[in-house]
């Protein structure tokens, strides 16, 4: 008789708030200082994300990540964590898309005992601080996510495979 599959530890996705996300980065949020433009038809909020992309000659890159429902459905077994030591990375789900920020601290290696998962709802967005360990993008079903990150001549992405079995669930 084959041995039973080892069980995975479960991390539940939690609602995204500025306070809960503060150890990892910021939410995109219009400040108080909106100003009227375009003949008073529009309010403009500048710098709703604090980008950190110019280290060592880096520049901002705006990318579109498109996912499919087959590979992005709960429960999500985690595979690896990665970090970008020289720049921030922002994730803004487009339209009705929803995505997850799955994080494991900012130490020398991912802290798999302290994994947290935040649900990024339509209308929300996050900017991960440089060096924060995060799982490669996970979305809720098929999704389009705008990603703003540092681009440079050499890739800045350190990946470390999981050493324990952990899966994220949506509740
Ligand atoms: N690899 C890549 O382009 N994306 C990752 O950095 C990610 O955080 O999804
Ligand atoms: Ni990344």
PDB file of C-alpha atoms and ligand atoms in Angstrom:
ATOM      1  CA  UNK A   1       0.000   0.000   0.000  1.00  0.00           C
ATOM      2  CA  UNK A   2       1.546   3.383  -1.066  1.00  0.00           C
ATOM      3  CA  UNK A   3       2.238   5.949   1.642  1.00  0.00           C
ATOM      4  CA  UNK A   4      -0.389   8.748   1.846  1.00  0.00           C
ATOM      5  CA  UNK A   5       0.545  12.028   0.194  1.00  0.00           C
ATOM      6  CA  UNK A   6       2.084  14.373   2.795  1.00  0.00           C
ATOM      7  CA  UNK A   7      -0.453  17.094   3.592  1.00  0.00           C
ATOM      8  CA  UNK A   8       0.200  20.665   2.581  1.00  0.00           C
ATOM      9  CA  UNK A   9       0.066  23.521   5.032  1.00  0.00           C
ATOM     10  CA  UNK A  10      -2.744  25.869   4.017  1.00  0.00           C
ATOM     11  CA  UNK A  11      -2.461  29.658   3.833  1.00  0.00           C
ATOM     12  CA  UNK A  12      -5.756  31.502   3.407  1.00  0.00           C
ATOM     13  CA  UNK A  13      -5.853  34.623   1.246  1.00  0.00           C
ATOM     14  CA  UNK A  14      -6.701  37.683   3.316  1.00  0.00           C
ATOM     15  CA  UNK A  15      -8.171  41.044   2.317  1.00  0.00           C
ATOM     16  CA  UNK A  16      -5.591  43.635   1.250  1.00  0.00           C
ATOM     17  CA  UNK A  17      -5.218  46.623   3.570  1.00  0.00           C
ATOM     18  CA  UNK A  18      -2.461  49.259   3.694  1.00  0.00           C
ATOM     19  CA  UNK A  19      -1.667  48.379   7.303  1.00  0.00           C
ATOM     20  CA  UNK A  20      -1.404  44.623   6.734  1.00  0.00           C
ATOM     21  CA  UNK A  21       0.647  45.104   3.563  1.00  0.00           C
ATOM     22  CA  UNK A  22       2.984  47.731   5.062  1.00  0.00           C
ATOM     23  CA  UNK A  23       5.861  45.294   5.832  1.00  0.00           C
ATOM     24  CA  UNK A  24       6.003  44.388   2.127  1.00  0.00           C
ATOM     25  CA  UNK A  25       5.236  47.623   0.298  1.00  0.00           C
ATOM     26  CA  UNK A  26       2.415  50.024  -0.520  1.00  0.00           C
ATOM     27  CA  UNK A  27      -1.059  49.998  -1.966  1.00  0.00           C
ATOM     28  CA  UNK A  28      -1.717  52.182  -4.980  1.00  0.00           C
ATOM     29  CA  UNK A  29      -3.901  54.818  -3.456  1.00  0.00           C
ATOM     30  CA  UNK A  30      -4.827  58.334  -4.554  1.00  0.00           C
ATOM     31  CA  UNK A  31      -3.738  60.743  -1.848  1.00  0.00           C
ATOM     32  CA  UNK A  32      -5.741  63.749  -0.715  1.00  0.00           C
ATOM     33  CA  UNK A  33      -4.026  66.024  -3.186  1.00  0.00           C
ATOM     34  CA  UNK A  34      -6.034  65.372  -6.333  1.00  0.00           C
ATOM     35  CA  UNK A  35      -6.126  68.321  -8.689  1.00  0.00           C
ATOM     36  CA  UNK A  36      -8.689  69.271 -11.308  1.00  0.00           C
ATOM     37  CA  UNK A  37      -7.600  68.982 -14.936  1.00  0.00           C
ATOM     38  CA  UNK A  38      -9.191  68.874 -18.375  1.00  0.00           C
ATOM     39  CA  UNK A  39     -11.607  71.792 -17.855  1.00  0.00           C
ATOM     40  CA  UNK A  40     -12.660  70.445 -14.474  1.00  0.00           C
ATOM     41  CA  UNK A  41     -13.834  67.126 -15.886  1.00  0.00           C
ATOM     42  CA  UNK A  42     -11.149  65.015 -14.225  1.00  0.00           C
ATOM     43  CA  UNK A  43      -9.252  64.743 -10.956  1.00  0.00           C
ATOM     44  CA  UNK A  44      -5.563  63.866 -11.334  1.00  0.00           C
ATOM     45  CA  UNK A  45      -3.620  62.029  -8.626  1.00  0.00           C
ATOM     46  CA  UNK A  46       0.122  61.838  -9.224  1.00  0.00           C
ATOM     47  CA  UNK A  47       2.583  59.272  -7.892  1.00  0.00           C
ATOM     48  CA  UNK A  48      -0.006  56.800  -6.614  1.00  0.00           C
ATOM     49  CA  UNK A  49       2.789  54.237  -6.715  1.00  0.00           C
ATOM     50  CA  UNK A  50       6.294  54.774  -5.351  1.00  0.00           C
ATOM     51  CA  UNK A  51       8.414  53.168  -8.073  1.00  0.00           C
ATOM     52  CA  UNK A  52      12.000  52.197  -7.298  1.00  0.00           C
ATOM     53  CA  UNK A  53      13.411  51.261 -10.698  1.00  0.00           C
ATOM     54  CA  UNK A  54      16.493  53.406 -11.410  1.00  0.00           C
ATOM     55  CA  UNK A  55      19.111  51.494  -9.437  1.00  0.00           C
ATOM     56  CA  UNK A  56      22.240  50.738 -11.527  1.00  0.00           C
ATOM     57  CA  UNK A  57      20.818  52.301 -14.691  1.00  0.00           C
ATOM     58  CA  UNK A  58      17.438  50.620 -14.513  1.00  0.00           C
ATOM     59  CA  UNK A  59      14.312  52.016 -16.123  1.00  0.00           C
ATOM     60  CA  UNK A  60      10.578  51.503 -15.672  1.00  0.00           C
ATOM     61  CA  UNK A  61       9.009  48.717 -17.709  1.00  0.00           C
ATOM     62  CA  UNK A  62       5.235  48.414 -17.966  1.00  0.00           C
ATOM     63  CA  UNK A  63       4.225  44.845 -18.808  1.00  0.00           C
ATOM     64  CA  UNK A  64       0.930  43.014 -19.225  1.00  0.00           C
ATOM     65  CA  UNK A  65       0.750  39.571 -17.600  1.00  0.00           C
ATOM     66  CA  UNK A  66      -2.075  37.443 -19.045  1.00  0.00           C
ATOM     67  CA  UNK A  67      -3.029  34.220 -17.283  1.00  0.00           C
ATOM     68  CA  UNK A  68      -5.413  31.367 -18.071  1.00  0.00           C
ATOM     69  CA  UNK A  69      -8.046  29.652 -15.954  1.00  0.00           C
ATOM     70  CA  UNK A  70      -6.484  26.216 -16.315  1.00  0.00           C
ATOM     71  CA  UNK A  71      -3.270  27.008 -14.450  1.00  0.00           C
ATOM     72  CA  UNK A  72      -4.657  29.700 -12.138  1.00  0.00           C
ATOM     73  CA  UNK A  73      -7.327  28.128  -9.957  1.00  0.00           C
ATOM     74  CA  UNK A  74      -7.522  27.401  -6.253  1.00  0.00           C
ATOM     75  CA  UNK A  75      -6.066  25.680  -4.347  1.00  0.00           C
ATOM     76  CA  UNK A  76      -2.647  26.990  -5.430  1.00  0.00           C
ATOM     77  CA  UNK A  77       0.292  24.744  -4.500  1.00  0.00           C
ATOM     78  CA  UNK A  78       3.286  27.034  -4.080  1.00  0.00           C
ATOM     79  CA  UNK A  79       6.342  26.266  -6.167  1.00  0.00           C
ATOM     80  CA  UNK A  80       9.053  28.848  -5.459  1.00  0.00           C
ATOM     81  CA  UNK A  81       9.693  32.328  -4.167  1.00  0.00           C
ATOM     82  CA  UNK A  82      11.648  35.032  -5.913  1.00  0.00           C
ATOM     83  CA  UNK A  83      12.963  38.487  -5.160  1.00  0.00           C
ATOM     84  CA  UNK A  84      14.173  41.491  -7.132  1.00  0.00           C
ATOM     85  CA  UNK A  85      16.975  43.033  -5.084  1.00  0.00           C
ATOM     86  CA  UNK A  86      17.374  46.147  -7.200  1.00  0.00           C
ATOM     87  CA  UNK A  87      13.863  47.311  -7.824  1.00  0.00           C
ATOM     88  CA  UNK A  88      10.213  47.429  -6.881  1.00  0.00           C
ATOM     89  CA  UNK A  89       7.444  45.544  -8.667  1.00  0.00           C
ATOM     90  CA  UNK A  90       3.854  46.781  -8.920  1.00  0.00           C
ATOM     91  CA  UNK A  91       0.826  44.628  -9.715  1.00  0.00           C
ATOM     92  CA  UNK A  92      -2.454  46.198 -10.873  1.00  0.00           C
ATOM     93  CA  UNK A  93      -5.212  43.780 -11.944  1.00  0.00           C
ATOM     94  CA  UNK A  94      -7.151  45.119 -14.936  1.00  0.00           C
ATOM     95  CA  UNK A  95     -10.932  45.130 -15.372  1.00  0.00           C
ATOM     96  CA  UNK A  96     -12.589  42.456 -13.217  1.00  0.00           C
ATOM     97  CA  UNK A  97      -9.335  40.543 -12.760  1.00  0.00           C
ATOM     98  CA  UNK A  98      -8.193  39.528  -9.289  1.00  0.00           C
ATOM     99  CA  UNK A  99      -4.722  38.377  -8.281  1.00  0.00           C
ATOM    100  CA  UNK A 100      -2.840  37.310  -5.186  1.00  0.00           C
ATOM    101  CA  UNK A 101       0.300  38.670  -3.569  1.00  0.00           C
ATOM    102  CA  UNK A 102       1.923  35.702  -1.780  1.00  0.00           C
ATOM    103  CA  UNK A 103       4.864  36.838   0.336  1.00  0.00           C
ATOM    104  CA  UNK A 104       7.583  35.324   2.502  1.00  0.00           C
ATOM    105  CA  UNK A 105       9.428  38.221   4.138  1.00  0.00           C
ATOM    106  CA  UNK A 106      12.599  40.100   3.167  1.00  0.00           C
ATOM    107  CA  UNK A 107      15.317  37.997   4.757  1.00  0.00           C
ATOM    108  CA  UNK A 108      18.264  36.283   3.106  1.00  0.00           C
ATOM    109  CA  UNK A 109      15.974  33.383   2.203  1.00  0.00           C
ATOM    110  CA  UNK A 110      12.170  33.068   2.019  1.00  0.00           C
ATOM    111  CA  UNK A 111      10.557  32.505   5.409  1.00  0.00           C
ATOM    112  CA  UNK A 112       8.200  29.658   4.565  1.00  0.00           C
ATOM    113  CA  UNK A 113       6.845  29.656   8.118  1.00  0.00           C
ATOM    114  CA  UNK A 114       5.609  33.220   7.639  1.00  0.00           C
ATOM    115  CA  UNK A 115       3.948  33.055   4.237  1.00  0.00           C
ATOM    116  CA  UNK A 116       1.018  35.452   3.822  1.00  0.00           C
ATOM    117  CA  UNK A 117      -1.379  35.836   0.894  1.00  0.00           C
ATOM    118  CA  UNK A 118      -3.310  38.989   0.022  1.00  0.00           C
ATOM    119  CA  UNK A 119      -6.200  39.181  -2.430  1.00  0.00           C
ATOM    120  CA  UNK A 120      -5.818  42.159  -4.793  1.00  0.00           C
ATOM    121  CA  UNK A 121      -9.332  43.108  -5.866  1.00  0.00           C
ATOM    122  CA  UNK A 122     -10.370  45.104  -8.935  1.00  0.00           C
ATOM    123  CA  UNK A 123      -9.515  48.740  -8.265  1.00  0.00           C
ATOM    124  CA  UNK A 124      -6.622  47.837  -5.963  1.00  0.00           C
ATOM    125  CA  UNK A 125      -2.920  47.563  -6.767  1.00  0.00           C
ATOM    126  CA  UNK A 126       0.298  47.010  -4.850  1.00  0.00           C
ATOM    127  CA  UNK A 127       3.952  47.951  -5.114  1.00  0.00           C
ATOM    128  CA  UNK A 128       6.318  45.392  -3.628  1.00  0.00           C
ATOM    129  CA  UNK A 129       9.433  46.885  -2.064  1.00  0.00           C
ATOM    130  CA  UNK A 130      12.716  45.694  -3.524  1.00  0.00           C
ATOM    131  CA  UNK A 131      13.969  42.456  -1.967  1.00  0.00           C
ATOM    132  CA  UNK A 132      10.596  41.149  -0.798  1.00  0.00           C
ATOM    133  CA  UNK A 133      10.227  37.409  -1.399  1.00  0.00           C
ATOM    134  CA  UNK A 134       7.092  36.755  -3.433  1.00  0.00           C
ATOM    135  CA  UNK A 135       5.583  33.909  -5.354  1.00  0.00           C
ATOM    136  CA  UNK A 136       5.403  34.411  -9.133  1.00  0.00           C
ATOM    137  CA  UNK A 137       2.072  35.938 -10.078  1.00  0.00           C
ATOM    138  CA  UNK A 138      -1.047  33.977  -9.115  1.00  0.00           C
ATOM    139  CA  UNK A 139      -4.459  35.064 -10.356  1.00  0.00           C
ATOM    140  CA  UNK A 140      -8.043  34.018  -9.687  1.00  0.00           C
ATOM    141  CA  UNK A 141      -8.922  32.376 -12.979  1.00  0.00           C
ATOM    142  CA  UNK A 142      -7.986  34.022 -16.248  1.00  0.00           C
ATOM    143  CA  UNK A 143      -6.737  37.547 -15.678  1.00  0.00           C
ATOM    144  CA  UNK A 144      -4.884  40.507 -17.117  1.00  0.00           C
ATOM    145  CA  UNK A 145      -2.515  42.210 -14.707  1.00  0.00           C
ATOM    146  CA  UNK A 146      -0.465  45.319 -15.389  1.00  0.00           C
ATOM    147  CA  UNK A 147       3.040  45.008 -13.946  1.00  0.00           C
ATOM    148  CA  UNK A 148       5.443  47.925 -13.504  1.00  0.00           C
ATOM    149  CA  UNK A 149       8.981  46.872 -12.686  1.00  0.00           C
ATOM    150  CA  UNK A 150      12.635  47.706 -13.148  1.00  0.00           C
ATOM    151  CA  UNK A 151      14.205  46.694 -16.457  1.00  0.00           C
ATOM    152  CA  UNK A 152      17.970  46.645 -16.981  1.00  0.00           C
ATOM    153  CA  UNK A 153      20.665  44.990 -19.063  1.00  0.00           C
ATOM    154  CA  UNK A 154      20.920  42.058 -16.631  1.00  0.00           C
ATOM    155  CA  UNK A 155      17.990  40.249 -15.042  1.00  0.00           C
ATOM    156  CA  UNK A 156      17.389  40.908 -11.353  1.00  0.00           C
ATOM    157  CA  UNK A 157      15.430  37.875 -10.201  1.00  0.00           C
ATOM    158  CA  UNK A 158      16.652  35.421  -7.568  1.00  0.00           C
ATOM    159  CA  UNK A 159      14.489  32.295  -7.350  1.00  0.00           C
ATOM    160  CA  UNK A 160      14.429  29.766  -4.494  1.00  0.00           C
ATOM    161  CA  UNK A 161      12.382  26.571  -4.708  1.00  0.00           C
ATOM    162  CA  UNK A 162      10.017  25.717  -1.876  1.00  0.00           C
ATOM    163  CA  UNK A 163      11.360  23.352   0.786  1.00  0.00           C
ATOM    164  CA  UNK A 164       7.956  22.638   2.370  1.00  0.00           C
ATOM    165  CA  UNK A 165       4.499  21.836   0.967  1.00  0.00           C
ATOM    166  CA  UNK A 166       2.260  24.874   1.188  1.00  0.00           C
ATOM    167  CA  UNK A 167      -0.889  25.766  -0.732  1.00  0.00           C
ATOM    168  CA  UNK A 168      -2.946  28.942  -0.860  1.00  0.00           C
ATOM    169  CA  UNK A 169      -6.723  28.770  -0.648  1.00  0.00           C
ATOM    170  CA  UNK A 170      -9.327  31.487  -1.108  1.00  0.00           C
ATOM    171  CA  UNK A 171     -11.293  30.731   2.035  1.00  0.00           C
TER     172      UNK A 171
HETATM  173  N1  LIG B   1       9.215  36.654 -13.931  1.00  0.00           N
HETATM  174  C1  LIG B   1       8.428  37.678 -14.097  1.00  0.00           C
HETATM  175  O1  LIG B   1       8.496  38.358 -15.107  1.00  0.00           O
HETATM  176  N2  LIG B   1       7.496  37.923 -13.123  1.00  0.00           N
HETATM  177  C2  LIG B   1       7.797  37.715 -11.738  1.00  0.00           C
HETATM  178  O2  LIG B   1       8.794  38.654 -11.338  1.00  0.00           O
HETATM  179  C3  LIG B   1       6.569  37.838 -10.899  1.00  0.00           C
HETATM  180  O3  LIG B   1       6.665  38.402  -9.787  1.00  0.00           O
HETATM  181  O4  LIG B   1       5.516  37.358 -11.361  1.00  0.00           O
HETATM  182 NI1  LIG B   2       8.530  39.213  -9.331  1.00  0.00          NI
END
